mmCIF file of N, CA, C and O in Angstrom:
data_model
loop_
_atom_site.group_PDB
_atom_site.id
_atom_site.type_symbol
_atom_site.label_atom_id
_atom_site.label_comp_id
_atom_site.label_asym_id
_atom_site.label_seq_id
_atom_site.Cartn_x
_atom_site.Cartn_y
_atom_site.Cartn_z
ATOM 1 N N MET A 10 -254.951 23.472 -5.198
ATOM 2 C CA MET A 10 -255.121 24.086 -3.737
ATOM 3 C C MET A 10 -253.969 23.829 -2.830
ATOM 4 O O MET A 10 -253.539 22.765 -2.684
ATOM 5 N N ALA A 11 -253.242 24.965 -2.287
ATOM 6 C CA ALA A 11 -252.286 24.701 -1.517
ATOM 7 C C ALA A 11 -252.574 24.639 -0.038
ATOM 8 O O ALA A 11 -253.494 25.362 0.288
ATOM 9 N N PHE A 12 -251.807 23.698 0.717
ATOM 10 C CA PHE A 12 -252.324 23.840 2.360
ATOM 11 C C PHE A 12 -251.276 24.508 2.828
ATOM 12 O O PHE A 12 -249.823 24.382 2.787
ATOM 13 N N MET A 13 -251.365 25.246 3.794
ATOM 14 C CA MET A 13 -250.538 26.032 4.457
ATOM 15 C C MET A 13 -250.307 25.558 6.354
ATOM 16 O O MET A 13 -251.435 25.158 6.633
ATOM 17 N N ARG A 14 -249.005 25.490 6.656
ATOM 18 C CA ARG A 14 -249.228 25.200 7.886
ATOM 19 C C ARG A 14 -248.620 26.366 8.906
ATOM 20 O O ARG A 14 -247.950 27.215 8.388
ATOM 21 N N TYR A 15 -249.523 26.491 9.966
ATOM 22 C CA TYR A 15 -249.381 27.687 10.800
ATOM 23 C C TYR A 15 -248.746 27.237 11.988
ATOM 24 O O TYR A 15 -248.956 26.335 12.524
ATOM 25 N N TYR A 16 -247.673 28.088 12.472
ATOM 26 C CA TYR A 16 -246.617 27.756 13.426
ATOM 27 C C TYR A 16 -247.265 28.796 14.622
ATOM 28 O O TYR A 16 -247.687 29.997 14.305
ATOM 29 N N ARG A 17 -246.835 28.352 15.849
ATOM 30 C CA ARG A 17 -246.873 29.141 16.888
ATOM 31 C C ARG A 17 -245.858 30.300 16.534
ATOM 32 O O ARG A 17 -244.843 30.070 16.796
ATOM 33 N N ALA A 18 -246.391 31.795 17.200
ATOM 34 C CA ALA A 18 -245.337 32.674 17.180
ATOM 35 C C ALA A 18 -244.354 32.807 18.490
ATOM 36 O O ALA A 18 -244.807 32.100 19.465
ATOM 37 N N LEU A 19 -243.382 33.157 18.308
ATOM 38 C CA LEU A 19 -242.423 33.219 19.221
ATOM 39 C C LEU A 19 -243.081 34.257 20.465
ATOM 40 O O LEU A 19 -243.596 34.952 20.099
ATOM 41 N N PRO A 20 -243.197 33.634 21.720
ATOM 42 C CA PRO A 20 -243.511 34.641 22.665
ATOM 43 C C PRO A 20 -243.186 36.034 22.729
ATOM 44 O O PRO A 20 -241.859 36.254 22.531
ATOM 45 N N GLN A 21 -243.970 37.093 22.801
ATOM 46 C CA GLN A 21 -243.737 38.087 23.041
ATOM 47 C C GLN A 21 -243.296 38.623 24.055
ATOM 48 O O GLN A 21 -243.172 37.997 25.224
ATOM 49 N N GLY A 22 -242.074 39.681 24.385
ATOM 50 C CA GLY A 22 -241.412 40.203 25.258
ATOM 51 C C GLY A 22 -240.200 39.428 25.680
ATOM 52 O O GLY A 22 -239.680 38.720 24.620
ATOM 53 N N GLU A 23 -239.911 39.284 26.677
ATOM 54 C CA GLU A 23 -238.699 38.346 27.219
ATOM 55 C C GLU A 23 -239.014 36.983 27.022
ATOM 56 O O GLU A 23 -239.787 36.546 27.445
ATOM 57 N N THR A 24 -238.116 36.210 26.734
ATOM 58 C CA THR A 24 -238.189 34.957 26.545
ATOM 59 C C THR A 24 -237.251 33.891 27.138
ATOM 60 O O THR A 24 -235.994 34.326 27.095
ATOM 61 N N THR A 25 -237.546 33.075 27.948
ATOM 62 C CA THR A 25 -236.744 32.102 28.645
ATOM 63 C C THR A 25 -236.201 31.078 27.571
ATOM 64 O O THR A 25 -236.863 30.533 26.578
ATOM 65 N N VAL A 26 -235.300 30.165 28.044
ATOM 66 C CA VAL A 26 -234.505 29.250 27.292
ATOM 67 C C VAL A 26 -235.747 28.345 27.023
ATOM 68 O O VAL A 26 -235.780 27.520 25.925
ATOM 69 N N GLU A 27 -236.319 27.874 27.985
ATOM 70 C CA GLU A 27 -237.501 26.839 27.572
ATOM 71 C C GLU A 27 -238.762 27.147 26.980
ATOM 72 O O GLU A 27 -238.885 26.348 26.055
ATOM 73 N N GLU A 28 -238.867 28.460 26.802
ATOM 74 C CA GLU A 28 -240.059 29.212 25.763
ATOM 75 C C GLU A 28 -239.402 28.951 24.690
ATOM 76 O O GLU A 28 -239.874 28.605 23.525
ATOM 77 N N PHE A 29 -238.090 29.330 24.378
ATOM 78 C CA PHE A 29 -237.476 29.448 23.140
ATOM 79 C C PHE A 29 -237.259 27.688 22.572
ATOM 80 O O PHE A 29 -237.342 27.541 21.507
ATOM 81 N N ARG A 30 -236.884 26.875 23.363
ATOM 82 C CA ARG A 30 -236.801 25.535 23.180
ATOM 83 C C ARG A 30 -238.052 24.785 22.541
ATOM 84 O O ARG A 30 -238.243 24.243 21.724
ATOM 85 N N ALA A 31 -239.313 25.198 23.329
ATOM 86 C CA ALA A 31 -240.533 24.793 22.843
ATOM 87 C C ALA A 31 -241.148 25.470 21.780
ATOM 88 O O ALA A 31 -241.599 24.846 20.893
ATOM 89 N N TRP A 32 -240.558 26.547 21.419
ATOM 90 C CA TRP A 32 -241.108 27.362 20.029
ATOM 91 C C TRP A 32 -240.184 26.563 18.978
ATOM 92 O O TRP A 32 -240.589 26.519 17.876
ATOM 93 N N LEU A 33 -238.880 26.377 19.318
ATOM 94 C CA LEU A 33 -238.169 25.729 18.134
ATOM 95 C C LEU A 33 -238.713 24.383 18.328
ATOM 96 O O LEU A 33 -238.451 23.712 16.882
ATOM 97 N N SER A 34 -239.435 23.527 19.167
ATOM 98 C CA SER A 34 -239.655 22.285 18.803
ATOM 99 C C SER A 34 -240.801 21.949 17.831
ATOM 100 O O SER A 34 -240.683 20.914 17.051
ATOM 101 N N GLN A 35 -241.655 22.897 17.338
ATOM 102 C CA GLN A 35 -242.601 22.947 16.369
ATOM 103 C C GLN A 35 -242.075 22.725 15.041
ATOM 104 O O GLN A 35 -242.334 22.267 14.200
ATOM 105 N N PHE A 36 -240.639 23.114 14.907
ATOM 106 C CA PHE A 36 -240.101 23.234 13.669
ATOM 107 C C PHE A 36 -239.152 21.782 13.392
ATOM 108 O O PHE A 36 -238.792 22.022 12.484
ATOM 109 N N ASP A 37 -239.197 21.022 14.373
ATOM 110 C CA ASP A 37 -238.316 19.952 14.229
ATOM 111 C C ASP A 37 -239.399 18.921 13.337
ATOM 112 O O ASP A 37 -240.150 18.027 13.828
ATOM 113 N N ALA A 38 -238.892 18.909 12.205
ATOM 114 C CA ALA A 38 -239.697 18.432 11.124
ATOM 115 C C ALA A 38 -239.839 16.818 11.192
ATOM 116 O O ALA A 38 -240.568 16.166 11.193
ATOM 117 N N ASP A 39 -238.425 16.190 11.638
ATOM 118 C CA ASP A 39 -238.395 14.640 11.660
ATOM 119 C C ASP A 39 -238.492 14.115 12.927
ATOM 120 O O ASP A 39 -238.455 12.921 13.288
ATOM 121 N N GLY A 40 -238.655 14.933 14.008
ATOM 122 C CA GLY A 40 -238.917 14.694 15.546
ATOM 123 C C GLY A 40 -237.739 13.973 16.057
ATOM 124 O O GLY A 40 -238.015 13.269 17.126
ATOM 125 N N ASP A 41 -236.610 14.192 15.603
ATOM 126 C CA ASP A 41 -235.550 13.722 16.511
ATOM 127 C C ASP A 41 -234.926 14.499 17.524
ATOM 128 O O ASP A 41 -233.876 14.103 18.061
ATOM 129 N N GLY A 42 -235.395 15.478 17.989
ATOM 130 C CA GLY A 42 -235.058 16.289 19.009
ATOM 131 C C GLY A 42 -233.867 16.995 18.674
ATOM 132 O O GLY A 42 -233.265 18.072 19.668
ATOM 133 N N ARG A 43 -233.763 17.528 17.432
ATOM 134 C CA ARG A 43 -232.358 18.291 17.138
ATOM 135 C C ARG A 43 -232.874 19.210 16.203
ATOM 136 O O ARG A 43 -234.123 18.882 15.438
ATOM 137 N N ILE A 44 -232.144 20.250 15.946
ATOM 138 C CA ILE A 44 -232.665 21.168 15.117
ATOM 139 C C ILE A 44 -231.648 21.397 13.925
ATOM 140 O O ILE A 44 -230.656 21.915 14.373
ATOM 141 N N SER A 45 -232.002 21.150 12.988
ATOM 142 C CA SER A 45 -230.787 21.148 11.753
ATOM 143 C C SER A 45 -231.096 22.362 11.283
ATOM 144 O O SER A 45 -231.909 23.532 11.493
ATOM 145 N N ARG A 46 -230.197 22.886 10.249
ATOM 146 C CA ARG A 46 -230.062 24.204 9.471
ATOM 147 C C ARG A 46 -231.459 24.388 8.845
ATOM 148 O O ARG A 46 -232.093 25.634 9.025
ATOM 149 N N GLU A 47 -231.977 23.631 8.158
ATOM 150 C CA GLU A 47 -233.151 23.591 7.244
ATOM 151 C C GLU A 47 -234.400 23.970 8.077
ATOM 152 O O GLU A 47 -235.141 25.001 7.789
ATOM 153 N N GLU A 48 -234.259 23.216 9.566
ATOM 154 C CA GLU A 48 -235.431 23.531 10.117
ATOM 155 C C GLU A 48 -235.441 24.609 11.339
ATOM 156 O O GLU A 48 -236.217 25.653 11.375
ATOM 157 N N LEU A 49 -234.205 25.194 11.267
ATOM 158 C CA LEU A 49 -233.891 26.478 11.975
ATOM 159 C C LEU A 49 -234.264 27.994 10.809
ATOM 160 O O LEU A 49 -234.805 28.592 11.037
ATOM 161 N N GLU A 50 -234.043 27.538 9.491
ATOM 162 C CA GLU A 50 -234.598 28.356 8.784
ATOM 163 C C GLU A 50 -235.878 28.693 8.778
ATOM 164 O O GLU A 50 -236.480 29.682 8.603
ATOM 165 N N ARG A 51 -236.654 27.536 8.891
ATOM 166 C CA ARG A 51 -238.074 27.500 8.732
ATOM 167 C C ARG A 51 -238.360 28.319 10.107
ATOM 168 O O ARG A 51 -239.516 29.315 9.654
ATOM 169 N N ALA A 52 -237.928 28.094 11.220
ATOM 170 C CA ALA A 52 -238.265 28.828 12.224
ATOM 171 C C ALA A 52 -238.128 30.402 12.258
ATOM 172 O O ALA A 52 -238.883 31.045 12.452
ATOM 173 N N LEU A 53 -237.029 30.768 11.568
ATOM 174 C CA LEU A 53 -236.566 32.281 11.404
ATOM 175 C C LEU A 53 -237.426 33.026 10.255
ATOM 176 O O LEU A 53 -237.603 33.860 10.383
ATOM 177 N N ARG A 54 -237.961 31.973 9.221
ATOM 178 C CA ARG A 54 -238.435 32.652 8.012
ATOM 179 C C ARG A 54 -240.029 32.935 8.918
ATOM 180 O O ARG A 54 -240.841 34.006 8.533
ATOM 181 N N SER A 55 -240.404 32.172 9.888
ATOM 182 C CA SER A 55 -241.884 32.204 10.511
ATOM 183 C C SER A 55 -241.883 33.785 11.029
ATOM 184 O O SER A 55 -242.894 34.252 11.461
ATOM 185 N N LEU A 56 -240.722 33.998 11.648
ATOM 186 C CA LEU A 56 -240.449 35.477 12.003
ATOM 187 C C LEU A 56 -240.288 36.750 11.049
ATOM 188 O O LEU A 56 -240.063 37.799 11.728
ATOM 189 N N ASN A 57 -240.424 36.149 9.769
ATOM 190 C CA ASN A 57 -240.385 37.326 8.787
ATOM 191 C C ASN A 57 -238.856 38.014 8.919
ATOM 192 O O ASN A 57 -238.915 39.243 8.339
ATOM 193 N N LEU A 58 -237.695 37.219 9.053
ATOM 194 C CA LEU A 58 -236.434 37.825 8.944
ATOM 195 C C LEU A 58 -236.000 37.615 7.598
ATOM 196 O O LEU A 58 -236.265 37.191 6.579
ATOM 197 N N TRP A 59 -235.055 38.424 7.313
ATOM 198 C CA TRP A 59 -234.373 38.610 5.959
ATOM 199 C C TRP A 59 -233.030 37.759 6.161
ATOM 200 O O TRP A 59 -232.620 37.404 7.172
ATOM 201 N N PHE A 60 -232.784 37.097 4.792
ATOM 202 C CA PHE A 60 -231.622 36.320 4.708
ATOM 203 C C PHE A 60 -231.347 35.286 5.749
ATOM 204 O O PHE A 60 -230.401 34.962 6.416
ATOM 205 N N VAL A 61 -232.456 34.670 5.920
ATOM 206 C CA VAL A 61 -232.841 33.260 6.804
ATOM 207 C C VAL A 61 -231.848 32.258 6.591
ATOM 208 O O VAL A 61 -231.144 31.672 7.616
ATOM 209 N N TRP A 62 -231.678 32.032 5.383
ATOM 210 C CA TRP A 62 -230.501 30.893 5.094
ATOM 211 C C TRP A 62 -229.103 31.207 5.681
ATOM 212 O O TRP A 62 -228.502 30.343 6.019
ATOM 213 N N TRP A 63 -228.637 32.435 5.467
ATOM 214 C CA TRP A 63 -227.313 32.850 5.801
ATOM 215 C C TRP A 63 -227.380 33.070 7.579
ATOM 216 O O TRP A 63 -226.367 32.421 8.313
ATOM 217 N N LYS A 64 -228.542 33.213 8.009
ATOM 218 C CA LYS A 64 -228.778 33.580 9.515
ATOM 219 C C LYS A 64 -228.660 31.985 10.155
ATOM 220 O O LYS A 64 -228.083 31.981 11.187
ATOM 221 N N ALA A 65 -229.537 31.288 9.487
ATOM 222 C CA ALA A 65 -229.404 29.820 10.236
ATOM 223 C C ALA A 65 -228.118 29.090 10.024
ATOM 224 O O ALA A 65 -227.811 28.481 10.972
ATOM 225 N N ARG A 66 -227.255 29.427 8.990
ATOM 226 C CA ARG A 66 -226.119 28.590 8.786
ATOM 227 C C ARG A 66 -225.269 29.299 9.860
ATOM 228 O O ARG A 66 -224.554 28.327 10.597
ATOM 229 N N GLU A 67 -224.974 30.179 10.156
ATOM 230 C CA GLU A 67 -223.882 31.155 11.205
ATOM 231 C C GLU A 67 -224.589 30.789 12.608
ATOM 232 O O GLU A 67 -223.822 30.196 13.281
ATOM 233 N N ALA A 68 -225.792 30.589 12.659
ATOM 234 C CA ALA A 68 -226.446 30.229 14.036
ATOM 235 C C ALA A 68 -225.915 28.613 14.282
ATOM 236 O O ALA A 68 -225.642 28.411 15.488
ATOM 237 N N VAL A 69 -226.042 27.830 13.513
ATOM 238 C CA VAL A 69 -225.698 26.434 13.545
ATOM 239 C C VAL A 69 -224.389 26.099 13.663
ATOM 240 O O VAL A 69 -223.692 25.503 14.515
ATOM 241 N N ARG A 70 -223.370 27.089 13.093
ATOM 242 C CA ARG A 70 -221.831 27.149 13.013
ATOM 243 C C ARG A 70 -221.666 27.321 14.541
ATOM 244 O O ARG A 70 -220.941 26.780 15.168
ATOM 245 N N ALA A 71 -222.238 28.498 15.071
ATOM 246 C CA ALA A 71 -221.809 29.131 16.149
ATOM 247 C C ALA A 71 -222.450 28.080 17.478
ATOM 248 O O ALA A 71 -221.717 27.735 18.458
ATOM 249 N N ALA A 72 -223.572 27.195 17.430
ATOM 250 C CA ALA A 72 -224.020 26.444 18.292
ATOM 251 C C ALA A 72 -223.619 24.819 18.469
ATOM 252 O O ALA A 72 -223.694 24.421 19.414
ATOM 253 N N ASP A 73 -223.466 24.574 17.071
ATOM 254 C CA ASP A 73 -223.172 23.089 17.142
ATOM 255 C C ASP A 73 -221.645 22.820 17.451
ATOM 256 O O ASP A 73 -220.642 22.546 16.810
ATOM 257 N N ALA A 74 -221.551 22.528 19.027
ATOM 258 C CA ALA A 74 -220.161 22.204 19.351
ATOM 259 C C ALA A 74 -219.832 20.979 19.044
ATOM 260 O O ALA A 74 -218.599 20.898 19.116
ATOM 261 N N ASN A 75 -220.417 19.798 18.657
ATOM 262 C CA ASN A 75 -219.940 18.686 18.266
ATOM 263 C C ASN A 75 -219.887 18.236 16.891
ATOM 264 O O ASN A 75 -219.498 17.293 16.169
ATOM 265 N N ARG A 76 -220.029 19.463 15.985
ATOM 266 C CA ARG A 76 -220.016 19.428 14.620
ATOM 267 C C ARG A 76 -220.810 18.397 13.947
ATOM 268 O O ARG A 76 -220.549 17.662 12.703
ATOM 269 N N ASN A 77 -222.062 17.981 14.500
ATOM 270 C CA ASN A 77 -222.609 16.901 13.859
ATOM 271 C C ASN A 77 -223.788 17.456 12.873
ATOM 272 O O ASN A 77 -224.662 16.528 12.375
ATOM 273 N N GLY A 78 -223.921 18.653 12.578
ATOM 274 C CA GLY A 78 -224.780 19.494 11.742
ATOM 275 C C GLY A 78 -226.208 19.974 12.103
ATOM 276 O O GLY A 78 -227.120 20.409 11.495
ATOM 277 N N ALA A 79 -226.239 19.482 13.557
ATOM 278 C CA ALA A 79 -227.480 20.166 14.066
ATOM 279 C C ALA A 79 -227.428 20.349 15.574
ATOM 280 O O ALA A 79 -226.336 20.107 16.210
ATOM 281 N N VAL A 80 -228.431 21.140 16.190
ATOM 282 C CA VAL A 80 -228.229 21.330 17.527
ATOM 283 C C VAL A 80 -228.837 20.788 18.298
ATOM 284 O O VAL A 80 -230.134 20.278 18.084
ATOM 285 N N ASP A 81 -228.354 19.933 19.142
ATOM 286 C CA ASP A 81 -228.882 18.860 19.934
ATOM 287 C C ASP A 81 -229.009 19.788 21.375
ATOM 288 O O ASP A 81 -229.087 20.764 21.611
ATOM 289 N N GLY A 82 -229.611 18.865 22.526
ATOM 290 C CA GLY A 82 -230.386 19.470 23.681
ATOM 291 C C GLY A 82 -229.184 20.332 24.214
ATOM 292 O O GLY A 82 -229.513 21.597 24.827
ATOM 293 N N ASP A 83 -228.153 19.913 24.516
ATOM 294 C CA ASP A 83 -227.034 20.228 25.364
ATOM 295 C C ASP A 83 -226.599 21.689 24.767
ATOM 296 O O ASP A 83 -226.048 22.793 25.229
ATOM 297 N N GLU A 84 -226.631 21.819 23.233
ATOM 298 C CA GLU A 84 -226.313 23.208 22.460
ATOM 299 C C GLU A 84 -227.050 24.142 22.394
ATOM 300 O O GLU A 84 -226.905 25.164 21.650
ATOM 301 N N MET A 85 -228.581 23.835 22.884
ATOM 302 C CA MET A 85 -229.721 24.573 22.677
ATOM 303 C C MET A 85 -229.238 26.101 23.527
ATOM 304 O O MET A 85 -229.700 27.286 22.888
ATOM 305 N N GLY A 86 -228.736 26.103 24.769
ATOM 306 C CA GLY A 86 -228.325 26.956 25.281
ATOM 307 C C GLY A 86 -227.324 28.186 24.457
ATOM 308 O O GLY A 86 -227.626 29.251 24.520
ATOM 309 N N ARG A 87 -226.584 27.489 23.554
ATOM 310 C CA ARG A 87 -225.581 28.214 22.724
ATOM 311 C C ARG A 87 -226.465 29.010 22.040
ATOM 312 O O ARG A 87 -226.102 29.878 21.302
ATOM 313 N N LEU A 88 -227.268 28.218 20.878
ATOM 314 C CA LEU A 88 -228.145 28.924 20.039
ATOM 315 C C LEU A 88 -228.951 29.778 20.733
ATOM 316 O O LEU A 88 -229.485 31.045 19.949
ATOM 317 N N TYR A 89 -229.552 29.623 22.038
ATOM 318 C CA TYR A 89 -230.374 30.971 22.560
ATOM 319 C C TYR A 89 -229.409 31.972 22.533
ATOM 320 O O TYR A 89 -229.835 33.030 22.109
ATOM 321 N N ALA A 90 -228.203 31.786 23.084
ATOM 322 C CA ALA A 90 -227.317 32.900 23.156
ATOM 323 C C ALA A 90 -226.832 33.817 21.753
ATOM 324 O O ALA A 90 -227.069 34.957 21.648
ATOM 325 N N PHE A 91 -226.703 32.839 21.057
ATOM 326 C CA PHE A 91 -226.526 33.336 19.559
ATOM 327 C C PHE A 91 -227.736 34.226 19.102
ATOM 328 O O PHE A 91 -227.626 35.572 18.375
ATOM 329 N N ALA A 92 -229.030 33.627 19.157
ATOM 330 C CA ALA A 92 -230.228 34.436 18.699
ATOM 331 C C ALA A 92 -230.279 35.479 19.607
ATOM 332 O O ALA A 92 -230.892 36.708 19.041
ATOM 333 N N HIS A 93 -229.996 35.867 20.738
ATOM 334 C CA HIS A 93 -229.774 36.937 21.585
ATOM 335 C C HIS A 93 -229.026 37.967 21.132
ATOM 336 O O HIS A 93 -229.436 39.113 20.805
ATOM 337 N N LYS A 94 -227.989 37.480 20.822
ATOM 338 C CA LYS A 94 -226.720 38.620 20.643
ATOM 339 C C LYS A 94 -226.949 38.764 18.838
ATOM 340 O O LYS A 94 -226.679 40.131 18.602
ATOM 341 N N HIS A 95 -227.045 37.889 18.080
ATOM 342 C CA HIS A 95 -226.863 38.406 16.728
ATOM 343 C C HIS A 95 -228.249 38.643 16.099
ATOM 344 O O HIS A 95 -228.337 39.210 15.094
ATOM 345 N N LEU A 96 -229.409 37.723 16.735
ATOM 346 C CA LEU A 96 -230.801 38.012 15.605
ATOM 347 C C LEU A 96 -231.608 39.096 16.632
ATOM 348 O O LEU A 96 -232.618 39.421 16.082
ATOM 349 N N HIS A 97 -231.071 39.398 17.853
ATOM 350 C CA HIS A 97 -231.624 40.581 18.509
ATOM 351 C C HIS A 97 -233.217 40.177 18.823
ATOM 352 O O HIS A 97 -234.078 40.790 18.987
ATOM 353 N N LEU A 98 -233.230 38.806 19.279
ATOM 354 C CA LEU A 98 -234.444 38.466 19.785
ATOM 355 C C LEU A 98 -234.472 38.780 21.422
ATOM 356 O O LEU A 98 -233.426 38.603 22.056
ATOM 357 N N LYS A 99 -235.446 38.789 21.812
ATOM 358 C CA LYS A 99 -235.495 39.348 23.399
ATOM 359 C C LYS A 99 -235.603 38.017 24.319
ATOM 360 O O LYS A 99 -236.508 37.255 24.245
ATOM 361 N N MET A 100 -234.409 37.986 25.002
ATOM 362 C CA MET A 100 -234.235 36.803 25.842
ATOM 363 C C MET A 100 -234.043 37.341 27.445
ATOM 364 O O MET A 100 -233.679 38.535 27.444
ATOM 365 N N SER A 101 -234.654 36.420 28.315
ATOM 366 C CA SER A 101 -234.379 37.012 29.677
ATOM 367 C C SER A 101 -233.572 36.077 30.376
ATOM 368 O O SER A 101 -233.072 36.514 31.678
ATOM 369 N N GLN A 102 -233.169 35.070 30.076
ATOM 370 C CA GLN A 102 -232.214 34.216 31.024
ATOM 371 C C GLN A 102 -230.739 33.978 29.787
ATOM 372 O O GLN A 102 -230.998 33.023 29.194
ATOM 373 N N LEU A 103 -229.746 34.557 30.483
ATOM 374 C CA LEU A 103 -228.462 34.612 29.667
ATOM 375 C C LEU A 103 -227.643 34.144 30.705
ATOM 376 O O LEU A 103 -226.342 33.811 30.321
ATOM 377 N N GLY A 104 -227.893 33.885 31.652
ATOM 378 C CA GLY A 104 -226.983 33.390 32.849
ATOM 379 C C GLY A 104 -226.609 31.944 32.572
ATOM 380 O O GLY A 104 -226.768 31.077 34.071
ATOM 381 N N LEU A 105 -226.072 31.543 31.722
ATOM 382 C CA LEU A 105 -225.938 29.975 31.381
ATOM 383 C C LEU A 105 -224.675 29.416 31.349
ATOM 384 O O LEU A 105 -224.317 28.479 30.894
ATOM 385 N N GLY A 106 -223.615 30.358 31.531
ATOM 386 C CA GLY A 106 -222.026 29.947 31.329
ATOM 387 C C GLY A 106 -222.071 29.746 30.039
ATOM 388 O O GLY A 106 -221.082 28.675 29.776
ATOM 389 N N LEU A 107 -222.377 30.458 29.029
ATOM 390 C CA LEU A 107 -222.364 30.382 27.904
ATOM 391 C C LEU A 107 -220.905 31.023 27.115
ATOM 392 O O LEU A 107 -220.599 32.235 27.737
ATOM 393 N N GLU A 108 -220.399 30.454 26.073
ATOM 394 C CA GLU A 108 -219.358 31.395 25.506
ATOM 395 C C GLU A 108 -219.821 32.536 24.654
ATOM 396 O O GLU A 108 -220.739 32.263 23.925
ATOM 397 N N GLU A 109 -219.391 33.582 24.912
ATOM 398 C CA GLU A 109 -220.031 34.770 23.814
ATOM 399 C C GLU A 109 -218.955 34.913 22.550
ATOM 400 O O GLU A 109 -217.992 34.620 22.611
#
């Protein structure tokens, strides 16, 4: 018998940075407050996206400013901007002074 874990869906409509961060936090498997590529893959898979391994890799590359292999608290805004621009997720706050 297989057990399945159910995740909260990304809020419908426009999403704020705080809602995006809260949604991603449920995929933080090790509870370290950072999102790894594997954790981001799980998050994207929950949205039924295609090529999640590639999209997660590109997102972490774009957001991981200190190159430690995970998206930390300060880098979450960069991940948010990447998700808006490249994954076409609906976001409502992009005035964060982020690099495009």
